[in-house]
Short mmCIF file of C-alpha atoms in Angstrom, two decimals:
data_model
loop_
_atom_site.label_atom_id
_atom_site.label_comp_id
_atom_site.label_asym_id
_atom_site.label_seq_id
_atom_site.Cartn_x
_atom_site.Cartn_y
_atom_site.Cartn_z
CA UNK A 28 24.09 74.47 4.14
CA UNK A 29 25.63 72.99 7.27
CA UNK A 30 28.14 70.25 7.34
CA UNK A 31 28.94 66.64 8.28
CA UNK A 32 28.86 66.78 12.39
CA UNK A 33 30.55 65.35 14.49
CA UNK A 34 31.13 64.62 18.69
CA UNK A 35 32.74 64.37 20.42
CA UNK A 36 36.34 65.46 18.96
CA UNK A 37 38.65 64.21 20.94
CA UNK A 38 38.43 61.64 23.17
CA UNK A 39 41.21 59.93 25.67
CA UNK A 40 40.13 56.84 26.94
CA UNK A 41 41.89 53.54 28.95
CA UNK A 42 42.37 50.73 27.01
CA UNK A 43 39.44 48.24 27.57
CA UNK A 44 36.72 51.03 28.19
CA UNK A 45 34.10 51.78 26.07
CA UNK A 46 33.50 55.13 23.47
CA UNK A 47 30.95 56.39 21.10
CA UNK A 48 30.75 58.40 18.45
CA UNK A 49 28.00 60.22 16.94
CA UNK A 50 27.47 61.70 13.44
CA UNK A 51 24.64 64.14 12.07
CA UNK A 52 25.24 63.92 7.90
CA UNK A 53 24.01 66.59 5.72
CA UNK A 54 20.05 66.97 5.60
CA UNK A 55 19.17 64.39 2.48
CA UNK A 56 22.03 62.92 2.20
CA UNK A 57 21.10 59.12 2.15
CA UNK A 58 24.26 57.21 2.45
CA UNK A 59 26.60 57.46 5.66
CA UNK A 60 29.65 56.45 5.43
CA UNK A 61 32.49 55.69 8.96
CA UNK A 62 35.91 55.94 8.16
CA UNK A 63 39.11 55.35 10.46
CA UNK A 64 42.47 57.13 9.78
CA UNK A 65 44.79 55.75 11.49
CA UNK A 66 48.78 58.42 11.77
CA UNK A 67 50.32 58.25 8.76
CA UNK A 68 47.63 55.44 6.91
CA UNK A 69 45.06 56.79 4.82
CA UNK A 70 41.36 56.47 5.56
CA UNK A 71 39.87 53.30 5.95
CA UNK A 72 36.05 52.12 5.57
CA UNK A 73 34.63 50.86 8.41
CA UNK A 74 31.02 50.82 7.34
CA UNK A 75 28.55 52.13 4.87
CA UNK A 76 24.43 52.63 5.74
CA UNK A 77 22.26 53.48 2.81
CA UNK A 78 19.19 55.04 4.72
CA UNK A 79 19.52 52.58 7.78
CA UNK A 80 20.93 49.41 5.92
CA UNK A 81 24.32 48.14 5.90
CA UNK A 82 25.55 48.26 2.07
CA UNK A 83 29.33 47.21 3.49
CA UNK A 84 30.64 46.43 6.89
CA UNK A 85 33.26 43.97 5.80
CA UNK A 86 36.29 45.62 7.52
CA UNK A 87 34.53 46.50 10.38
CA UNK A 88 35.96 44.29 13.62
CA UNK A 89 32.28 43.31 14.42
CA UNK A 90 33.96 41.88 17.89
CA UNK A 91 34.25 45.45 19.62
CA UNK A 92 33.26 47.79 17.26
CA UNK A 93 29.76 48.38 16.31
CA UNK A 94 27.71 51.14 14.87
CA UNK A 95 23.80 51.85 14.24
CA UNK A 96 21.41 54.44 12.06
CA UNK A 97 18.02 53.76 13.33
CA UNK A 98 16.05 56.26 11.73
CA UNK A 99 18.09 57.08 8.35
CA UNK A 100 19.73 59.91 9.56
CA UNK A 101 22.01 60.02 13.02
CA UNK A 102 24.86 57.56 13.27
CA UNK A 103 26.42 56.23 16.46
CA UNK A 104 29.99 53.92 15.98
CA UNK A 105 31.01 52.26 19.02
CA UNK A 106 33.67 50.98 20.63
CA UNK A 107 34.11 47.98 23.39
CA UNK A 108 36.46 47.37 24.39
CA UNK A 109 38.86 49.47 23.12
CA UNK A 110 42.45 48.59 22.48
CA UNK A 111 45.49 50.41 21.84
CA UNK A 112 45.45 50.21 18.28
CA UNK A 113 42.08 51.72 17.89
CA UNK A 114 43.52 55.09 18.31
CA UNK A 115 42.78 57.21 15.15
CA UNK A 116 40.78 59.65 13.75
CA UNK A 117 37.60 58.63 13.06
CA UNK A 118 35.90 60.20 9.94
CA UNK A 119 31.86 60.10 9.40
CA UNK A 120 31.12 61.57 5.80
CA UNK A 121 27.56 61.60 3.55
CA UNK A 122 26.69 61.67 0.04
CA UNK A 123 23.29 62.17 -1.52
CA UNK A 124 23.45 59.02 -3.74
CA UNK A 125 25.62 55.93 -2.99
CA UNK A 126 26.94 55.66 -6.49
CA UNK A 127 30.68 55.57 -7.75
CA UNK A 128 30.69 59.29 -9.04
CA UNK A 129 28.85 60.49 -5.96
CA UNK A 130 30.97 63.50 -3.51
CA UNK A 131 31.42 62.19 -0.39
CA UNK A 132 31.29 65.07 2.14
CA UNK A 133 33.48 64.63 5.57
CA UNK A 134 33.10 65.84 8.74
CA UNK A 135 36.05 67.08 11.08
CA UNK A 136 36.41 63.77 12.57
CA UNK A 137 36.65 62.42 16.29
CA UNK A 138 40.26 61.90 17.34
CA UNK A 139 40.43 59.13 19.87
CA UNK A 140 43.31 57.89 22.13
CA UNK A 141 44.26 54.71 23.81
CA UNK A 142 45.97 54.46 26.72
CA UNK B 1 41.16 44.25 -4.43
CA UNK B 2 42.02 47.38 -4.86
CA UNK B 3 44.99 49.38 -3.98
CA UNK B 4 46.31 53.18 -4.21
CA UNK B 5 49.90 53.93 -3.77
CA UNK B 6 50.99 57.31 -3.08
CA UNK B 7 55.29 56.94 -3.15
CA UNK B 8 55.98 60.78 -2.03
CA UNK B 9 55.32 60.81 1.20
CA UNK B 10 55.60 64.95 1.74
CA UNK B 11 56.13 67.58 -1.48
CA UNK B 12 57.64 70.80 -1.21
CA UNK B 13 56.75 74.11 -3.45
CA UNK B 14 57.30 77.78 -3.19
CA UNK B 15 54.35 79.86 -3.48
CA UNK B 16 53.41 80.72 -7.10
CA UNK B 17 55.52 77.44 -8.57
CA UNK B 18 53.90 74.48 -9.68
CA UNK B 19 53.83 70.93 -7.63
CA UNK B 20 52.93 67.79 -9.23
CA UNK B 21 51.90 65.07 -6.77
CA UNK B 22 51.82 61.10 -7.96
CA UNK B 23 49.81 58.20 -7.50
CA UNK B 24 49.35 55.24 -9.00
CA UNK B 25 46.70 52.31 -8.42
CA UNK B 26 46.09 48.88 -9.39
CA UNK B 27 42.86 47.17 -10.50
CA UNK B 28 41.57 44.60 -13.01
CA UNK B 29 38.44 46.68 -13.85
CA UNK B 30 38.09 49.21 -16.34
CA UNK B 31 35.14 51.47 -15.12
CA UNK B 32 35.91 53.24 -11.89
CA UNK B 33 36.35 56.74 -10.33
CA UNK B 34 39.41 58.45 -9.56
CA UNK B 35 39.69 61.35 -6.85
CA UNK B 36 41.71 63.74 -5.26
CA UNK B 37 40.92 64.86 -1.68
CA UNK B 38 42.42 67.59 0.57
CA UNK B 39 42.93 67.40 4.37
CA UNK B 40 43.79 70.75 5.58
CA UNK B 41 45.28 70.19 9.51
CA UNK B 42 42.29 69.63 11.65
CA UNK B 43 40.00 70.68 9.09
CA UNK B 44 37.69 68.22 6.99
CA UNK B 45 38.62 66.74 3.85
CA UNK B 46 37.46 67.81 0.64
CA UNK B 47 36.96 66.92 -2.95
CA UNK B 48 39.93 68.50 -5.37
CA UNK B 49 39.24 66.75 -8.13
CA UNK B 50 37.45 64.26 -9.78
CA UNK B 51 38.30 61.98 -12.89
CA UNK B 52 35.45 59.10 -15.10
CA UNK B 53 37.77 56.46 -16.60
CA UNK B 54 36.15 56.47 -19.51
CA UNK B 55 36.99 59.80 -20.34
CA UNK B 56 39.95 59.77 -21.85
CA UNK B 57 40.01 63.99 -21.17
CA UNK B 58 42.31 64.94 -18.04
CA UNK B 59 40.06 66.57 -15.36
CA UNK B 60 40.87 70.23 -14.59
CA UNK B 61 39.41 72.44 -11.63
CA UNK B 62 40.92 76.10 -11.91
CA UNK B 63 44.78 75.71 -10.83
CA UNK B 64 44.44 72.13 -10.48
CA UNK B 65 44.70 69.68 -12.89
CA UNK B 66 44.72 65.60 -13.60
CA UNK B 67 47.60 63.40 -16.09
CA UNK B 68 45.57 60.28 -16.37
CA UNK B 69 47.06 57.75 -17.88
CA UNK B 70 44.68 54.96 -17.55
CA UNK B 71 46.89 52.01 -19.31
CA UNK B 72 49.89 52.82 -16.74
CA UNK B 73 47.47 53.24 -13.93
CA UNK B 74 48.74 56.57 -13.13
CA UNK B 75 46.87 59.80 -11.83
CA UNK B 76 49.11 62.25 -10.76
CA UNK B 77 47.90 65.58 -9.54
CA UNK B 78 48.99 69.25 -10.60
CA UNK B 79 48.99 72.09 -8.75
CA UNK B 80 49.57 75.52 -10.40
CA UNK B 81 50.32 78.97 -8.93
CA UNK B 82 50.69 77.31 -5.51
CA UNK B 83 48.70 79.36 -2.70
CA UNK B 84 49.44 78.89 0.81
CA UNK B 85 46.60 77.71 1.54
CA UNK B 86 47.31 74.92 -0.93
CA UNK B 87 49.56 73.23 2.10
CA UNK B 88 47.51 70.15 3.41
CA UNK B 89 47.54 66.30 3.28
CA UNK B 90 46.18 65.47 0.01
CA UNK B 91 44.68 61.84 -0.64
CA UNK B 92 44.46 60.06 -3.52
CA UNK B 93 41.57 57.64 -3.66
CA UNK B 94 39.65 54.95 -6.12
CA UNK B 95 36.55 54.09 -6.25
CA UNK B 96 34.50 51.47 -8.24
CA UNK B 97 32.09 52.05 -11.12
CA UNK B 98 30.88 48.10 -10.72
CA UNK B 99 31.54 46.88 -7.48
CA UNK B 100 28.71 46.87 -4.90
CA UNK B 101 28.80 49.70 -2.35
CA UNK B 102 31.52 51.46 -4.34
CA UNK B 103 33.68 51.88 -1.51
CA UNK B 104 36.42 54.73 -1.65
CA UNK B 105 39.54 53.14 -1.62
CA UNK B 106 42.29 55.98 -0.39
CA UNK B 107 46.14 55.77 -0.35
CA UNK B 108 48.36 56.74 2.72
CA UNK B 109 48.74 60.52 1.64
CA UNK B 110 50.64 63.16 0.67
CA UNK B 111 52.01 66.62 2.90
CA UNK B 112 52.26 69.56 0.57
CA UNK B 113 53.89 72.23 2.39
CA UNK B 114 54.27 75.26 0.35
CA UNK B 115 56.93 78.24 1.25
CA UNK B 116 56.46 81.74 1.17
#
């Protein structure tokens, strides 16, 4: 069974341009969840789609950061502009159900710098 | 809200010993999900161990093992007949049984590194 995927995994970027990031979750696996881990912290939710709802954005800093699933499946996060403190790794993971006891299955994650 | 502390900040064992990594959280609910994740370096994170707060039975998972002491807020994780391949950042994390969107609540981490 393949994995959470992710792309790009690094990316090195000047503050004030813009990035995306793009996640494939595993085949049937209705909730998506973004994550960002930021050296030394550990991960934070950014966002949660069940099929292509948002169940929870509420730490997500809706004035640069955005992020879509049109069709239930692919995810896109994006950044712009980014800032210096928006270097971290960011961490897409799935689950088949969105419920407490659920596994949450993570991909690699897309390292990004600021600088 | 919720919170997760993890107070070691990196854990030493020699292969074959045991390592016992804390955590303790804080909430004002009493159904809710308790987890242990693994972050090998550059590798993705995975699910150690998971533990039902209504169980009052400490989860186990082959040489790993869960003290859950649910009244103290404590979940501390054991790791027997270390392997090195047991050296990684390992996460403790919460999650709600109740709350909406039962978002995953981690704490900062631990480093095992484990010497041959």
């Amino acid at each position: 069974e393949a994995g959470v995927a992710q792309s790009p995994r690094y990316k090195i970027i000047e503050k004030r341009q813009s990035v995306a990031f793009w996640c494939n979750p595993i085949s049937g696996h209705a909730t998506l969840y973004w994550y960002q881990q930021i050296l030394g912290q550990g991960p934070k939710l950014l966002i949660q789609f069940q099929n292509n709802g948002v169940v929870d954005d509420s730490q997500l800093p809706k004035d640069r950061f955005s992020a879509e699933r049109l069709k239930g499946v692919d995810s896109t996060l994006k950044i712009q502009p980014a800032k210096l403190e928006d270097s971290a790794v960011y961490l897409c993971a799935s689950s088949l159900i969105g419920g407490a006891g659920g596994e949450l299955f993570f991909g690699e994650g897309s390292r990004l710098t600021v600088l | 809200a919720q919170t997760v502390t993890q107070s070691q900040p990196e854990m030493s064992v020699q292969e074959a010993e045991t390592v016992t990594l804390s955590c303790t959280y804080d909430t004002s609910e009493s159904d809710y999900y308790l987890f242990w994740y693994k972050q090998p370096p550059s590798r993705q994170m995975i699910l150690v161990i998971r533990q039902e707060a209504y169980k009052q039975q400490n989860a186990t998972e082959n040489r790993f093992s869960v003290n859950f002491q649910k009244a103290a807020k404590s979940f501390s994780l054991k790791i027997s007949d270390s392997q090195l391949g047991d050296a990684a950042m390992y996460f403790c994390a919460y999650r709600s049984a109740v709350e909406y969107g039962n978002k995953l609540v981690f704490g900062a981490g631990t480093i095992l590194r484990v010497k041959s």
